[in-house]
Amino acid sequence: MRHRTTRRNLLKYTAAAGAGFWVVGLPTWADELASKSPNERVNVASIGVGGKGDGDSEQASKHANLIAICDIDDTRLASKSQRHPKAEKFTDFRKMLDKLGKEIDAVTVSTPDHTHAVATMMAIKMGKGVYTQKPLSHDVWEARQLRLAAREYKVATQMGNQGTARHKFREGVEAIRAGFL
């Protein structure tokens, strides 16, 4: 006789699988932020604060200290600065990372596509966690170099692919992998 999965059981199993996913992921983040007190918030710098970068930097500011913002467009930079007056302003991400590198824990990269890989690689090599919008790179070779660097510098990275980055999607994948479906 086959066991029929109810909606309630599916939700219960999915939640359990999702919790397992996050518990397994915690040591990586814990290792990265071991030097920080649990009461401290992460310091984030946002490269590109217009368009998609506006939303990315706002999301980051809800969960961390937005300490630096960077955009080559003075109008967008000024607009973001009004909402985050404590964040230091830059028009060149290289200068921002050079100046504030020791204070920054993580970086968002939401620039025009041609600078995604360059800005991401610089942040990785400085030991920063990075969230980069898609496309991550121009070709497979660049993507592989970023992956190797992230591994070498032991940093967490994520490419902005909102459709597959949401909790519910991940929970569903975990439920399938765990054999619940």
XYZ file of N, CA and C in Angstrom:
543
model
N 0.832 -1.161 0.000
C 0.000 0.000 0.000
C 0.893 1.245 0.000
N 0.625 2.201 -0.897
C 1.434 3.416 -0.995
C 0.986 4.424 0.050
N 1.965 5.100 0.601
C 1.675 6.167 1.565
C 1.409 7.435 0.775
N 0.288 8.047 1.044
C -0.062 9.282 0.361
C 0.382 10.480 1.197
N 1.145 11.371 0.579
C 1.627 12.559 1.276
C 0.555 13.638 1.262
N 0.241 14.129 2.445
C -0.726 15.213 2.551
C -0.001 16.555 2.434
N -0.749 17.589 2.202
C -0.162 18.931 2.151
C 0.542 19.274 3.458
N -0.105 18.921 4.540
C 0.460 19.218 5.856
C 1.803 18.512 6.049
N 1.883 17.226 5.676
C 3.146 16.495 5.803
C 4.205 17.055 4.869
N 3.798 17.426 3.668
C 4.754 18.005 2.731
C 5.363 19.269 3.319
N 4.528 20.128 3.886
C 5.044 21.346 4.500
C 5.962 21.036 5.679
N 5.566 20.055 6.474
C 6.373 19.679 7.631
C 7.742 19.157 7.178
N 7.763 18.260 6.175
C 9.016 17.705 5.680
C 9.879 18.766 4.995
N 9.218 19.643 4.252
C 9.943 20.710 3.561
C 10.592 21.640 4.573
N 9.864 22.000 5.625
C 10.419 22.875 6.656
C 11.604 22.199 7.346
N 11.465 20.911 7.636
C 12.560 20.184 8.286
C 13.787 20.124 7.378
N 13.556 19.858 6.104
C 14.673 19.799 5.164
C 15.328 21.171 5.021
N 14.514 22.215 4.969
C 15.051 23.573 4.873
C 15.867 23.940 6.093
N 15.379 23.562 7.268
C 16.130 23.834 8.492
C 17.457 23.096 8.466
N 17.441 21.863 7.976
C 18.684 21.094 7.851
C 19.672 21.770 6.928
N 19.171 22.332 5.843
C 20.022 23.039 4.891
C 20.728 24.197 5.584
N 19.977 24.985 6.362
C 20.577 26.151 7.008
C 21.504 25.747 8.135
N 21.196 24.679 8.869
C 22.081 24.223 9.930
C 23.401 23.755 9.338
N 23.344 23.025 8.233
C 24.564 22.564 7.576
C 25.379 23.754 7.088
N 24.737 24.813 6.626
C 25.440 25.983 6.113
C 26.020 26.879 7.196
N 25.561 26.765 8.434
C 26.010 27.668 9.480
C 27.503 27.615 9.786
N 28.146 26.465 9.813
C 29.571 26.477 10.128
C 30.401 27.331 9.172
N 30.050 27.363 7.909
C 30.789 28.176 6.949
C 30.731 29.640 7.346
N 29.529 30.137 7.610
C 29.384 31.527 8.009
C 30.017 31.758 9.374
N 29.884 30.811 10.278
C 30.470 30.971 11.602
C 31.982 31.084 11.514
N 32.597 30.266 10.672
C 34.054 30.335 10.497
C 34.460 31.689 9.937
N 33.710 32.168 8.951
C 34.032 33.443 8.316
C 33.949 34.602 9.281
N 32.973 34.579 10.153
C 32.739 35.715 11.034
C 33.183 35.438 12.464
N 34.089 34.470 12.644
C 34.517 34.063 13.980
C 35.128 35.212 14.763
N 35.751 36.150 14.085
C 36.389 37.253 14.785
C 35.375 38.272 15.284
N 34.158 38.181 14.830
C 33.120 39.135 15.245
C 32.343 38.595 16.435
N 31.936 39.490 17.285
C 31.056 39.131 18.381
C 29.695 38.776 17.794
N 28.981 37.850 18.383
C 27.647 37.509 17.888
C 26.691 38.704 17.913
N 27.015 39.702 18.724
C 26.155 40.878 18.816
C 26.451 41.928 17.762
N 27.545 41.758 17.030
C 27.909 42.725 15.996
C 27.192 42.419 14.692
N 26.897 43.478 13.956
C 26.313 43.315 12.630
C 27.436 43.323 11.606
N 27.198 42.662 10.507
C 28.150 42.593 9.413
C 28.199 43.951 8.717
N 29.393 44.358 8.282
C 29.557 45.603 7.529
C 29.572 45.294 6.041
N 28.671 45.934 5.311
C 28.515 45.666 3.877
C 28.818 46.917 3.065
N 29.437 46.699 1.909
C 29.645 47.755 0.925
C 28.892 47.350 -0.336
N 28.230 48.315 -0.960
C 27.474 48.025 -2.184
C 28.122 48.725 -3.368
N 28.444 47.936 -4.370
C 29.012 48.452 -5.609
C 27.887 48.459 -6.640
N 27.473 49.639 -7.042
C 26.320 49.792 -7.932
C 25.069 49.917 -7.095
N 24.503 51.128 -7.017
C 23.347 51.343 -6.149
C 22.122 51.865 -6.899
N 22.175 51.837 -8.214
C 21.015 52.222 -9.011
C 20.378 50.977 -9.605
N 19.160 51.089 -10.065
C 18.495 49.935 -10.683
C 18.412 48.774 -9.719
N 18.886 47.616 -10.128
C 18.872 46.420 -9.277
C 19.725 46.633 -8.028
N 20.776 47.419 -8.152
C 21.634 47.710 -7.009
C 20.924 48.473 -5.909
N 19.898 49.232 -6.270
C 19.118 49.947 -5.265
C 18.451 48.939 -4.338
N 17.791 47.955 -4.923
C 17.133 46.923 -4.113
C 18.116 46.065 -3.347
N 19.236 45.712 -3.992
C 20.235 44.870 -3.325
C 20.833 45.576 -2.115
N 21.158 46.851 -2.272
C 21.753 47.587 -1.152
C 20.727 47.815 -0.033
N 19.474 48.031 -0.402
C 18.432 48.197 0.620
C 18.248 46.906 1.411
N 18.220 45.772 0.705
C 18.099 44.479 1.397
C 19.272 44.265 2.332
N 20.478 44.565 1.857
C 21.665 44.396 2.695
C 21.583 45.275 3.935
N 21.078 46.491 3.765
C 21.014 47.422 4.899
C 20.009 46.986 5.962
N 19.060 46.130 5.592
C 18.093 45.628 6.571
C 18.730 44.613 7.517
N 19.790 43.957 7.060
C 20.400 42.875 7.832
C 21.836 43.152 8.244
N 22.374 44.289 7.817
C 23.773 44.603 8.086
C 23.961 46.110 8.105
N 25.163 46.521 8.458
C 25.520 47.937 8.401
C 25.998 48.253 6.992
N 25.318 49.133 6.314
C 25.746 49.569 4.989
C 26.753 50.695 5.219
N 28.046 50.363 5.125
C 29.071 51.348 5.487
C 29.656 52.075 4.289
N 29.452 51.535 3.080
C 30.001 52.187 1.888
C 29.107 51.916 0.695
N 28.967 52.935 -0.142
C 28.198 52.800 -1.375
C 29.040 53.334 -2.520
N 28.891 52.705 -3.678
C 29.709 53.090 -4.823
C 28.867 53.050 -6.085
N 28.949 54.117 -6.855
C 28.283 54.153 -8.149
C 28.928 55.264 -8.972
N 29.068 55.039 -10.276
C 29.671 56.077 -11.114
C 28.677 57.165 -11.466
N 27.398 56.920 -11.239
C 26.356 57.898 -11.519
C 26.137 58.748 -10.264
N 26.527 60.016 -10.335
C 26.428 60.910 -9.172
C 24.995 61.059 -8.666
N 24.018 61.050 -9.567
C 22.615 61.206 -9.170
C 22.166 60.009 -8.338
N 22.480 58.813 -8.796
C 22.094 57.605 -8.046
C 22.837 57.541 -6.711
N 24.100 57.918 -6.739
C 24.901 57.906 -5.515
C 24.331 58.894 -4.500
N 23.956 60.079 -4.957
C 23.379 61.096 -4.069
C 22.042 60.627 -3.492
N 21.225 60.001 -4.315
C 19.933 59.498 -3.857
C 20.111 58.444 -2.765
N 21.014 57.510 -3.001
C 21.265 56.451 -2.010
C 21.879 57.049 -0.744
N 22.721 58.047 -0.907
C 23.368 58.688 0.236
C 22.355 59.391 1.131
N 21.290 59.921 0.556
C 20.245 60.555 1.362
C 19.568 59.540 2.271
N 19.393 58.312 1.771
C 18.761 57.261 2.584
C 19.736 56.641 3.572
N 21.040 56.721 3.237
C 22.075 56.116 4.096
C 23.219 57.107 4.281
N 22.972 58.172 5.056
C 23.974 59.236 5.192
C 25.275 58.800 5.864
N 25.238 57.721 6.641
C 26.457 57.255 7.314
C 27.367 56.463 6.378
N 26.830 55.985 5.266
C 27.630 55.201 4.317
C 28.565 56.142 3.553
N 29.838 55.782 3.514
C 30.803 56.591 2.781
C 30.581 56.410 1.280
N 30.679 57.500 0.523
C 30.393 57.485 -0.913
C 31.677 57.361 -1.733
N 31.574 56.561 -2.821
C 32.689 56.380 -3.746
C 32.154 56.298 -5.173
N 32.986 56.686 -6.124
C 32.637 56.508 -7.531
C 33.526 55.447 -8.180
N 34.488 54.905 -7.437
C 35.396 53.880 -7.945
C 35.483 52.766 -6.907
N 35.009 51.577 -7.260
C 34.977 50.482 -6.280
C 36.373 50.076 -5.839
N 37.361 50.245 -6.691
C 38.734 49.881 -6.313
C 39.216 50.766 -5.166
N 38.931 52.058 -5.262
C 39.320 52.989 -4.190
C 38.552 52.682 -2.913
N 37.277 52.321 -3.058
C 36.468 51.982 -1.896
C 37.044 50.766 -1.172
N 37.337 49.716 -1.924
C 37.869 48.505 -1.314
C 39.264 48.727 -0.733
N 40.077 49.532 -1.407
C 41.406 49.854 -0.872
C 41.303 50.617 0.443
N 40.429 51.606 0.487
C 40.325 52.457 1.670
C 39.644 51.772 2.848
N 38.552 51.060 2.583
C 37.747 50.490 3.673
C 37.850 48.972 3.790
N 38.770 48.387 3.064
C 38.864 46.926 3.017
C 38.856 46.236 4.367
N 39.531 46.798 5.352
C 39.600 46.150 6.664
C 38.291 46.247 7.437
N 37.456 47.203 7.076
C 36.184 47.387 7.776
C 35.038 46.614 7.124
N 35.198 46.248 5.861
C 34.132 45.600 5.095
C 34.164 44.091 5.312
N 32.999 43.510 5.586
C 32.874 42.055 5.723
C 32.332 41.420 4.452
N 31.433 42.110 3.770
C 30.772 41.549 2.587
C 30.480 42.668 1.596
N 30.282 42.261 0.335
C 30.086 43.218 -0.750
C 28.931 42.756 -1.626
N 28.117 43.707 -2.077
C 27.143 43.408 -3.123
C 27.660 44.043 -4.405
N 27.522 43.323 -5.521
C 27.957 43.827 -6.820
C 26.751 43.833 -7.752
N 26.277 45.024 -8.071
C 25.094 45.173 -8.917
C 25.365 46.255 -9.956
N 26.425 46.075 -10.669
C 26.901 47.040 -11.660
C 26.456 46.599 -13.054
N 26.782 47.383 -14.077
C 26.603 46.857 -15.430
C 27.419 45.564 -15.588
N 26.931 44.682 -16.433
C 27.472 43.319 -16.539
C 28.985 43.237 -16.710
N 29.583 44.159 -17.462
C 31.004 44.028 -17.782
C 31.933 44.200 -16.584
N 31.432 44.662 -15.448
C 32.300 44.786 -14.270
C 31.988 43.770 -13.170
N 31.022 42.912 -13.379
C 30.667 41.935 -12.340
C 31.860 41.088 -11.907
N 32.511 40.444 -12.849
C 33.603 39.522 -12.505
C 34.793 40.264 -11.898
N 35.121 41.428 -12.427
C 36.277 42.189 -11.942
C 36.071 42.613 -10.486
N 34.924 43.214 -10.193
C 34.643 43.666 -8.833
C 34.522 42.479 -7.876
N 33.894 41.417 -8.342
C 33.734 40.217 -7.509
C 35.084 39.607 -7.171
N 35.962 39.488 -8.157
C 37.287 38.895 -7.916
C 38.083 39.730 -6.925
N 38.034 41.042 -7.052
C 38.783 41.898 -6.118
C 38.288 41.689 -4.692
N 36.968 41.646 -4.519
C 36.398 41.440 -3.182
C 36.767 40.063 -2.639
N 36.698 39.043 -3.474
C 37.054 37.682 -3.037
C 38.503 37.648 -2.567
N 39.395 38.231 -3.348
C 40.828 38.210 -2.998
C 41.127 38.992 -1.720
N 40.199 39.844 -1.326
C 40.346 40.568 -0.060
C 39.679 39.807 1.085
N 39.116 38.625 0.783
C 38.496 37.801 1.805
C 37.083 38.211 2.167
N 36.392 38.867 1.253
C 35.031 39.329 1.520
C 33.999 38.368 0.943
N 32.911 38.152 1.650
C 31.778 37.441 1.085
C 31.168 38.341 0.017
N 30.670 37.752 -1.074
C 30.177 38.568 -2.183
C 28.847 38.042 -2.705
N 27.930 38.991 -2.928
C 26.667 38.712 -3.612
C 26.729 39.485 -4.919
N 26.742 38.777 -6.046
C 26.883 39.401 -7.353
C 25.663 39.114 -8.207
N 25.165 40.149 -8.865
C 24.040 39.953 -9.771
C 24.481 39.152 -10.997
N 23.505 38.540 -11.648
C 23.793 37.800 -12.868
C 23.908 38.759 -14.035
N 24.633 38.469 -15.051
C 25.515 37.319 -15.200
C 26.787 37.522 -14.379
N 27.251 36.462 -13.789
C 28.439 36.521 -12.950
C 29.680 36.857 -13.770
N 29.723 36.321 -14.979
C 30.926 36.493 -15.796
C 30.555 36.490 -17.278
N 31.551 36.778 -18.106
C 31.342 36.771 -19.558
C 31.434 35.372 -20.146
N 32.206 34.511 -19.506
C 32.387 33.170 -20.047
C 32.632 32.171 -18.916
N 32.694 30.906 -19.288
C 32.849 29.834 -18.311
C 34.203 29.937 -17.613
N 35.245 30.318 -18.344
C 36.573 30.424 -17.746
C 36.567 31.421 -16.588
N 35.961 32.602 -16.797
C 35.889 33.597 -15.724
C 35.117 33.053 -14.525
N 34.027 32.371 -14.792
C 33.229 31.801 -13.701
C 34.043 30.784 -12.910
N 34.809 29.977 -13.597
C 35.655 28.980 -12.913
C 36.743 29.645 -12.084
N 37.305 30.735 -12.591
C 38.330 31.456 -11.835
C 37.742 32.028 -10.551
N 36.536 32.543 -10.629
C 35.871 33.066 -9.442
C 35.593 31.946 -8.439
N 35.153 30.809 -8.944
C 34.895 29.671 -8.058
C 36.175 29.227 -7.362
N 37.262 29.128 -8.107
C 38.538 28.716 -7.528
C 39.021 29.732 -6.491
N 38.877 30.999 -6.794
C 39.299 32.037 -5.851
C 38.458 31.991 -4.580
N 37.157 31.811 -4.720
C 36.281 31.736 -3.544
C 36.684 30.563 -2.659
N 37.033 29.464 -3.292
C 37.493 28.291 -2.534
C 38.818 28.584 -1.837
N 39.750 29.171 -2.586
C 41.080 29.471 -2.046
C 41.013 30.450 -0.870
N 40.201 31.493 -0.993
C 40.111 32.509 0.047
C 39.041 32.199 1.088
N 38.371 31.060 0.906
C 37.369 30.561 1.860
C 36.294 31.607 2.169
N 35.688 32.122 1.112
C 34.614 33.101 1.274
C 33.311 32.553 0.708
N 32.227 33.041 1.262
C 30.906 32.678 0.762
C 30.546 33.614 -0.383
N 29.996 33.050 -1.447
C 29.574 33.859 -2.590
C 28.201 33.394 -3.041
N 27.494 34.294 -3.696
C 26.209 33.928 -4.291
C 25.967 34.812 -5.493
N 25.434 34.198 -6.541
C 25.042 34.966 -7.709
C 23.554 35.261 -7.596
N 23.189 36.507 -7.878
C 21.791 36.927 -7.782
C 20.936 36.307 -8.854
N 20.250 35.285 -8.499
C 19.333 34.625 -9.399
C 18.066 34.436 -8.576
N 17.329 35.521 -8.437
C 16.250 35.582 -7.462
C 15.281 34.411 -7.526
N 14.990 33.928 -8.691
C 14.039 32.831 -8.809
C 14.490 31.566 -8.103
N 15.794 31.341 -8.027
C 16.291 30.125 -7.384
C 16.974 30.402 -6.053
N 16.972 31.636 -5.596
C 17.629 31.967 -4.335
C 16.643 32.055 -3.174
N 15.389 31.941 -3.452
C 14.385 32.081 -2.394
C 14.347 30.822 -1.522
N 13.962 31.032 -0.268
C 13.912 29.931 0.696
C 13.001 28.798 0.233
N 11.827 29.119 -0.277
C 10.872 28.078 -0.655
C 11.419 27.185 -1.756
N 12.110 27.777 -2.712
C 12.707 26.978 -3.780
C 13.746 26.018 -3.202
N 14.608 26.537 -2.343
C 15.655 25.706 -1.734
C 15.043 24.604 -0.863
N 14.003 24.961 -0.130
C 13.345 23.961 0.708
C 12.762 22.848 -0.147
N 12.189 23.208 -1.274
C 11.648 22.198 -2.182
C 12.733 21.284 -2.718
N 13.875 21.852 -3.087
C 15.006 21.048 -3.573
C 15.465 20.095 -2.479
N 15.569 20.588 -1.265
C 16.006 19.735 -0.156
C 15.009 18.608 0.110
N 13.714 18.892 0.001
C 12.701 17.854 0.190
C 12.841 16.759 -0.864
N 13.110 17.169 -2.087
C 13.300 16.189 -3.162
C 14.566 15.375 -2.903
N 15.658 16.033 -2.574
C 16.925 15.330 -2.316
C 16.827 14.396 -1.120
N 16.019 14.787 -0.131
C 15.867 13.950 1.061
C 14.929 12.773 0.821
N 14.313 12.732 -0.356
C 13.446 11.605 -0.679
C 12.011 11.759 -0.232
N 11.633 12.960 0.237
C 10.269 13.172 0.674
C 9.299 13.202 -0.490
N 9.787 13.542 -1.672
C 8.937 13.577 -2.865
C 9.473 12.609 -3.893
